mmCIF file of C-alpha atoms in Angstrom:
data_model
loop_
_atom_site.group_PDB
_atom_site.id
_atom_site.type_symbol
_atom_site.label_atom_id
_atom_site.label_comp_id
_atom_site.label_asym_id
_atom_site.label_seq_id
_atom_site.Cartn_x
_atom_site.Cartn_y
_atom_site.Cartn_z
ATOM 1 C CA LEU A 1 1.293 -9.269 6.552
ATOM 2 C CA ALA A 2 1.768 -9.584 10.316
ATOM 3 C CA LEU A 3 3.118 -6.726 12.400
ATOM 4 C CA TYR A 4 2.593 -4.592 15.459
ATOM 5 C CA PHE A 5 2.887 -0.846 15.935
ATOM 6 C CA HIS A 6 2.438 1.747 18.660
ATOM 7 C CA ILE A 7 0.029 4.658 18.607
ATOM 8 C CA GLY A 8 -1.119 7.278 21.076
ATOM 9 C CA GLU A 9 -4.535 6.905 22.650
ATOM 10 C CA ARG A 10 -6.066 9.643 20.468
ATOM 11 C CA GLU A 11 -3.787 9.137 17.473
ATOM 12 C CA GLU A 12 -4.795 7.705 14.100
ATOM 13 C CA LYS A 13 -2.364 5.470 12.258
ATOM 14 C CA CYS A 14 -2.754 4.189 8.705
ATOM 15 C CA ILE A 15 -1.046 1.544 6.637
ATOM 16 C CA ILE A 16 -1.093 1.231 2.854
ATOM 17 C CA GLU A 17 -1.695 -2.155 1.286
ATOM 18 C CA ASP A 18 -1.384 -2.776 -2.454
ATOM 19 C CA ILE A 19 -4.311 -5.056 -3.319
ATOM 20 C CA PRO A 20 -5.542 -6.494 -6.644
ATOM 21 C CA SER A 21 -9.174 -5.992 -7.649
ATOM 22 C CA ASP A 22 -11.942 -8.385 -6.540
ATOM 23 C CA THR A 23 -9.875 -9.661 -3.634
ATOM 24 C CA LEU A 24 -11.072 -10.569 -0.169
ATOM 25 C CA VAL A 25 -8.993 -9.027 2.622
ATOM 26 C CA VAL A 26 -9.313 -10.267 6.201
ATOM 27 C CA GLY A 27 -7.629 -8.491 9.098
ATOM 28 C CA ASN A 28 -7.254 -9.585 12.710
ATOM 29 C CA TYR A 29 -6.060 -7.158 15.346
ATOM 30 C CA LYS A 30 -5.540 -6.969 19.088
ATOM 31 C CA VAL A 31 -5.011 -3.832 21.181
ATOM 32 C CA GLN A 32 -2.809 -3.691 24.276
ATOM 33 C CA ARG A 33 -2.665 -0.681 26.602
ATOM 34 C CA TRP A 34 0.517 0.488 28.340
ATOM 35 C CA ASP A 35 0.462 0.110 32.119
ATOM 36 C CA ILE A 36 2.524 2.831 33.804
ATOM 37 C CA HIS A 37 2.706 0.825 37.057
ATOM 38 C CA LYS A 38 3.913 -2.433 35.508
ATOM 39 C CA HIS A 39 5.928 -0.651 32.799
ATOM 40 C CA ASP A 40 4.604 -3.131 30.297
ATOM 41 C CA PHE A 41 1.690 -3.636 27.932
ATOM 42 C CA LEU A 42 -1.379 -5.323 29.405
ATOM 43 C CA GLU A 43 -2.669 -8.426 27.651
ATOM 44 C CA SER A 44 -5.927 -6.691 26.816
ATOM 45 C CA ALA A 45 -7.484 -3.234 26.826
ATOM 46 C CA PRO A 46 -11.016 -3.691 28.197
ATOM 47 C CA GLY A 47 -13.442 -0.906 27.420
ATOM 48 C CA LEU A 48 -11.328 0.406 24.582
ATOM 49 C CA GLY A 49 -12.686 0.156 21.051
ATOM 50 C CA MET A 50 -11.023 0.654 17.708
ATOM 51 C CA PHE A 51 -12.362 2.493 14.671
ATOM 52 C CA VAL A 52 -11.248 0.731 11.496
ATOM 53 C CA THR A 53 -11.536 2.671 8.242
ATOM 54 C CA VAL A 54 -10.613 1.336 4.809
ATOM 55 C CA THR A 55 -10.332 3.669 1.822
ATOM 56 C CA SER A 56 -10.031 2.596 -1.819
ATOM 57 C CA PRO A 57 -7.498 4.084 -4.293
ATOM 58 C CA THR A 58 -10.219 6.488 -5.489
ATOM 59 C CA GLY A 59 -10.948 7.716 -1.952
ATOM 60 C CA GLU A 60 -14.175 5.746 -1.522
ATOM 61 C CA VAL A 61 -14.696 4.449 2.021
ATOM 62 C CA LEU A 62 -15.096 0.669 1.840
ATOM 63 C CA LEU A 63 -15.313 0.082 5.588
ATOM 64 C CA SER A 64 -15.835 2.333 8.590
ATOM 65 C CA LYS A 65 -16.775 0.524 11.754
ATOM 66 C CA LEU A 66 -16.153 0.495 15.496
ATOM 67 C CA TYR A 67 -14.817 -2.785 16.872
ATOM 68 C CA GLY A 68 -13.762 -3.909 20.333
ATOM 69 C CA PRO A 69 -10.216 -4.180 21.719
ATOM 70 C CA GLN A 70 -9.792 -7.329 19.656
ATOM 71 C CA GLY A 71 -11.544 -8.140 16.422
ATOM 72 C CA THR A 72 -11.675 -9.227 12.821
ATOM 73 C CA PHE A 73 -12.579 -7.021 9.884
ATOM 74 C CA SER A 74 -12.956 -7.877 6.218
ATOM 75 C CA PHE A 75 -13.625 -6.142 2.933
ATOM 76 C CA THR A 76 -13.454 -6.846 -0.793
ATOM 77 C CA SER A 77 -11.418 -4.618 -3.075
ATOM 78 C CA TYR A 78 -13.186 -3.449 -6.230
ATOM 79 C CA LEU A 79 -10.187 -1.709 -7.776
ATOM 80 C CA SER A 80 -6.515 -2.567 -7.995
ATOM 81 C CA GLY A 81 -4.182 -0.240 -6.154
ATOM 82 C CA GLU A 82 -3.182 1.137 -2.795
ATOM 83 C CA HIS A 83 -5.848 0.772 -0.118
ATOM 84 C CA ILE A 84 -5.466 2.770 3.092
ATOM 85 C CA ILE A 85 -6.357 0.975 6.338
ATOM 86 C CA CYS A 86 -6.589 3.294 9.356
ATOM 87 C CA PHE A 87 -6.923 2.594 13.079
ATOM 88 C CA GLN A 88 -7.987 4.979 15.834
ATOM 89 C CA SER A 89 -9.153 4.230 19.352
ATOM 90 C CA ASN A 90 -12.532 5.433 20.586
ATOM 91 C CA SER A 91 -10.977 6.957 23.702
ATOM 92 C CA THR A 92 -13.000 9.946 24.927
ATOM 93 C CA ARG A 93 -10.260 11.325 27.157
ATOM 94 C CA PHE A 94 -8.899 14.771 26.343
ATOM 95 C CA ALA A 95 -5.692 14.893 24.351
ATOM 96 C CA VAL A 96 -3.850 16.292 27.401
ATOM 97 C CA THR A 97 -4.827 13.396 29.677
ATOM 98 C CA ALA A 98 -4.903 10.684 27.019
ATOM 99 C CA GLY A 99 -1.220 9.935 27.249
ATOM 100 C CA SER A 100 -1.527 6.179 27.269
ATOM 101 C CA LYS A 101 0.363 4.289 24.608
ATOM 102 C CA LEU A 102 -1.313 1.487 22.687
ATOM 103 C CA ARG A 103 0.223 -1.462 20.888
ATOM 104 C CA ILE A 104 -1.744 -2.908 17.991
ATOM 105 C CA HIS A 105 -0.975 -6.397 16.737
ATOM 106 C CA LEU A 106 -2.210 -6.700 13.168
ATOM 107 C CA ASP A 107 -2.434 -9.670 10.827
ATOM 108 C CA ILE A 108 -3.750 -8.981 7.314
ATOM 109 C CA ARG A 109 -4.463 -11.812 4.910
ATOM 110 C CA VAL A 110 -5.074 -10.911 1.289
ATOM 111 C CA GLY A 111 -7.106 -13.219 -0.922
ATOM 112 C CA GLU A 112 -7.267 -16.086 1.530
ATOM 113 C CA HIS A 113 -10.342 -18.174 2.134
ATOM 114 C CA PHE A 114 -10.067 -20.345 5.194
ATOM 115 C CA LEU A 115 -11.358 -23.852 5.430
ATOM 116 C CA ASP A 116 -13.601 -24.657 8.350
ATOM 117 C CA GLU A 117 -11.999 -27.918 9.484
ATOM 118 C CA SER A 118 -14.831 -28.786 11.885
ATOM 119 C CA SER A 119 -17.435 -28.600 9.127
ATOM 120 C CA ILE A 120 -15.236 -30.659 6.816
ATOM 121 C CA GLN A 121 -14.778 -33.404 9.397
ATOM 122 C CA ALA A 122 -18.525 -33.636 9.856
ATOM 123 C CA LYS A 123 -19.021 -34.495 6.187
ATOM 124 C CA ASP A 124 -18.212 -37.664 4.317
ATOM 125 C CA LYS A 125 -15.034 -38.199 2.317
ATOM 126 C CA VAL A 126 -16.536 -37.226 -1.048
ATOM 127 C CA ASN A 127 -17.765 -33.916 0.307
ATOM 128 C CA GLU A 128 -14.431 -33.338 2.029
ATOM 129 C CA VAL A 129 -12.568 -33.765 -1.263
ATOM 130 C CA ASN A 130 -15.132 -31.527 -2.970
ATOM 131 C CA VAL A 131 -14.729 -28.740 -0.387
ATOM 132 C CA ARG A 132 -10.942 -28.924 -0.538
ATOM 133 C CA LEU A 133 -11.067 -28.865 -4.338
ATOM 134 C CA GLU A 134 -13.261 -25.751 -4.311
ATOM 135 C CA HIS A 135 -10.830 -24.132 -1.900
ATOM 136 C CA LEU A 136 -7.915 -24.933 -4.213
ATOM 137 C CA ILE A 137 -9.814 -23.490 -7.182
ATOM 138 C CA GLU A 138 -10.428 -20.279 -5.215
ATOM 139 C CA GLN A 139 -6.729 -20.099 -4.384
ATOM 140 C CA ILE A 140 -5.843 -20.593 -8.067
ATOM 141 C CA HIS A 141 -8.204 -17.750 -9.031
ATOM 142 C CA HIS A 142 -6.559 -15.544 -6.427
ATOM 143 C CA VAL A 143 -3.060 -16.356 -7.719
ATOM 144 C CA THR A 144 -4.230 -15.640 -11.283
ATOM 145 C CA ARG A 145 -5.661 -12.257 -10.237
ATOM 146 C CA GLU A 146 -2.434 -11.472 -8.394
ATOM 147 C CA GLN A 147 -0.370 -12.314 -11.487
ATOM 148 C CA ASP A 148 -2.623 -10.201 -13.721
ATOM 149 C CA TYR A 149 -2.250 -7.296 -11.313
ATOM 150 C CA GLU A 150 1.538 -7.647 -11.218
ATOM 151 C CA ARG A 151 1.630 -7.767 -15.034
ATOM 152 C CA GLU A 152 -0.511 -4.624 -15.163
ATOM 153 C CA ARG A 153 1.831 -2.841 -12.743
ATOM 154 C CA GLU A 154 4.882 -3.989 -14.690
ATOM 155 C CA GLU A 155 3.362 -2.690 -17.934
ATOM 156 C CA LYS A 156 2.668 0.712 -16.346
ATOM 157 C CA PHE A 157 6.215 0.844 -15.009
ATOM 158 C CA ARG A 158 7.645 -0.111 -18.416
ATOM 159 C CA LYS A 159 5.590 2.590 -20.161
ATOM 160 C CA THR A 160 6.738 5.179 -17.635
ATOM 161 C CA SER A 161 10.368 4.098 -18.100
ATOM 162 C CA GLU A 162 10.076 4.251 -21.888
ATOM 163 C CA GLU A 163 8.491 7.718 -21.738
ATOM 164 C CA THR A 164 11.240 8.905 -19.388
ATOM 165 C CA ASN A 165 13.971 7.495 -21.645
ATOM 166 C CA SER A 166 12.333 9.100 -24.678
ATOM 167 C CA ASN A 167 12.162 12.474 -22.898
ATOM 168 C CA ILE A 168 15.825 12.189 -21.888
ATOM 169 C CA LEU A 169 16.811 11.397 -25.493
ATOM 170 C CA TRP A 170 14.888 14.383 -26.874
ATOM 171 C CA TRP A 171 16.324 16.653 -24.190
ATOM 172 C CA ALA A 172 19.847 15.491 -25.090
ATOM 173 C CA ILE A 173 19.159 16.218 -28.781
ATOM 174 C CA VAL A 174 17.781 19.680 -27.931
ATOM 175 C CA GLN A 175 20.821 20.425 -25.743
ATOM 176 C CA THR A 176 23.164 19.349 -28.537
ATOM 177 C CA LEU A 177 21.357 21.572 -31.059
ATOM 178 C CA ILE A 178 21.480 24.510 -28.639
ATOM 179 C CA LEU A 179 25.219 24.014 -28.076
ATOM 180 C CA ILE A 180 25.879 23.781 -31.833
ATOM 181 C CA SER A 181 23.773 26.914 -32.450
ATOM 182 C CA VAL A 182 25.580 28.845 -29.709
ATOM 183 C CA GLY A 183 28.957 27.682 -31.076
ATOM 184 C CA ILE A 184 28.085 28.791 -34.624
ATOM 185 C CA TRP A 185 26.802 32.140 -33.304
ATOM 186 C CA GLN A 186 30.000 32.694 -31.283
ATOM 187 C CA ILE A 187 32.215 31.860 -34.278
ATOM 188 C CA LYS A 188 30.199 34.240 -36.496
ATOM 189 C CA SER A 189 30.322 36.979 -33.842
ATOM 190 C CA LEU A 190 34.099 36.626 -33.453
ATOM 191 C CA ARG A 191 34.579 36.615 -37.233
ATOM 192 C CA ASP A 192 32.458 39.759 -37.607
ATOM 193 C CA PHE A 193 34.395 41.392 -34.755
ATOM 194 C CA PHE A 194 37.762 40.620 -36.331
ATOM 195 C CA ILE A 195 36.567 41.845 -39.732
ATOM 196 C CA SER A 196 35.254 45.086 -38.218
ATOM 197 C CA LYS A 197 38.600 45.648 -36.484
ATOM 198 C CA LYS A 198 40.391 44.750 -39.727
ATOM 199 C CA LEU A 199 42.337 42.009 -37.989
ATOM 200 C CA VAL A 200 41.463 39.502 -40.701
#
């Protein structure tokens, strides 16, 4: 996931990321501040920090830390589900004067373990193959976890759909019975009315 978004200097903005359990998440971000004189975003925002908060699907805070105007954060998910990642600058200016607009470039990588090429090159060929093999095994485990999570979500969705269809069927049956009952009652009422008026 790579994107950028704009926030106010005192504003908090959150994104929701659906993450499988036991998955490493690494995020890189960079903050740019709007320059009213240049009418453009500056390449950097010196002196401005960014609070990064990550909340699990149960509401548990997995990460809450102040970083600089550019940084990398990481956390491991313990539960499958929607994790909320929030960003807010550490600007101390009052809301009235803090009118500056910020642009945040964000790159989130889920379940990726990066190879350190420099350390690999320093080792012999056997070790290089070994390291790359371990990396591939980690990637396979990640793909397996991702598939298990997708299967779990699909099963939940299927159960919900089946329950909904079942409820619709029962509601249709109940409606039909009500209509039949009302029809029989109306026929009986009309018959009794005609008999009482000696029309039949």
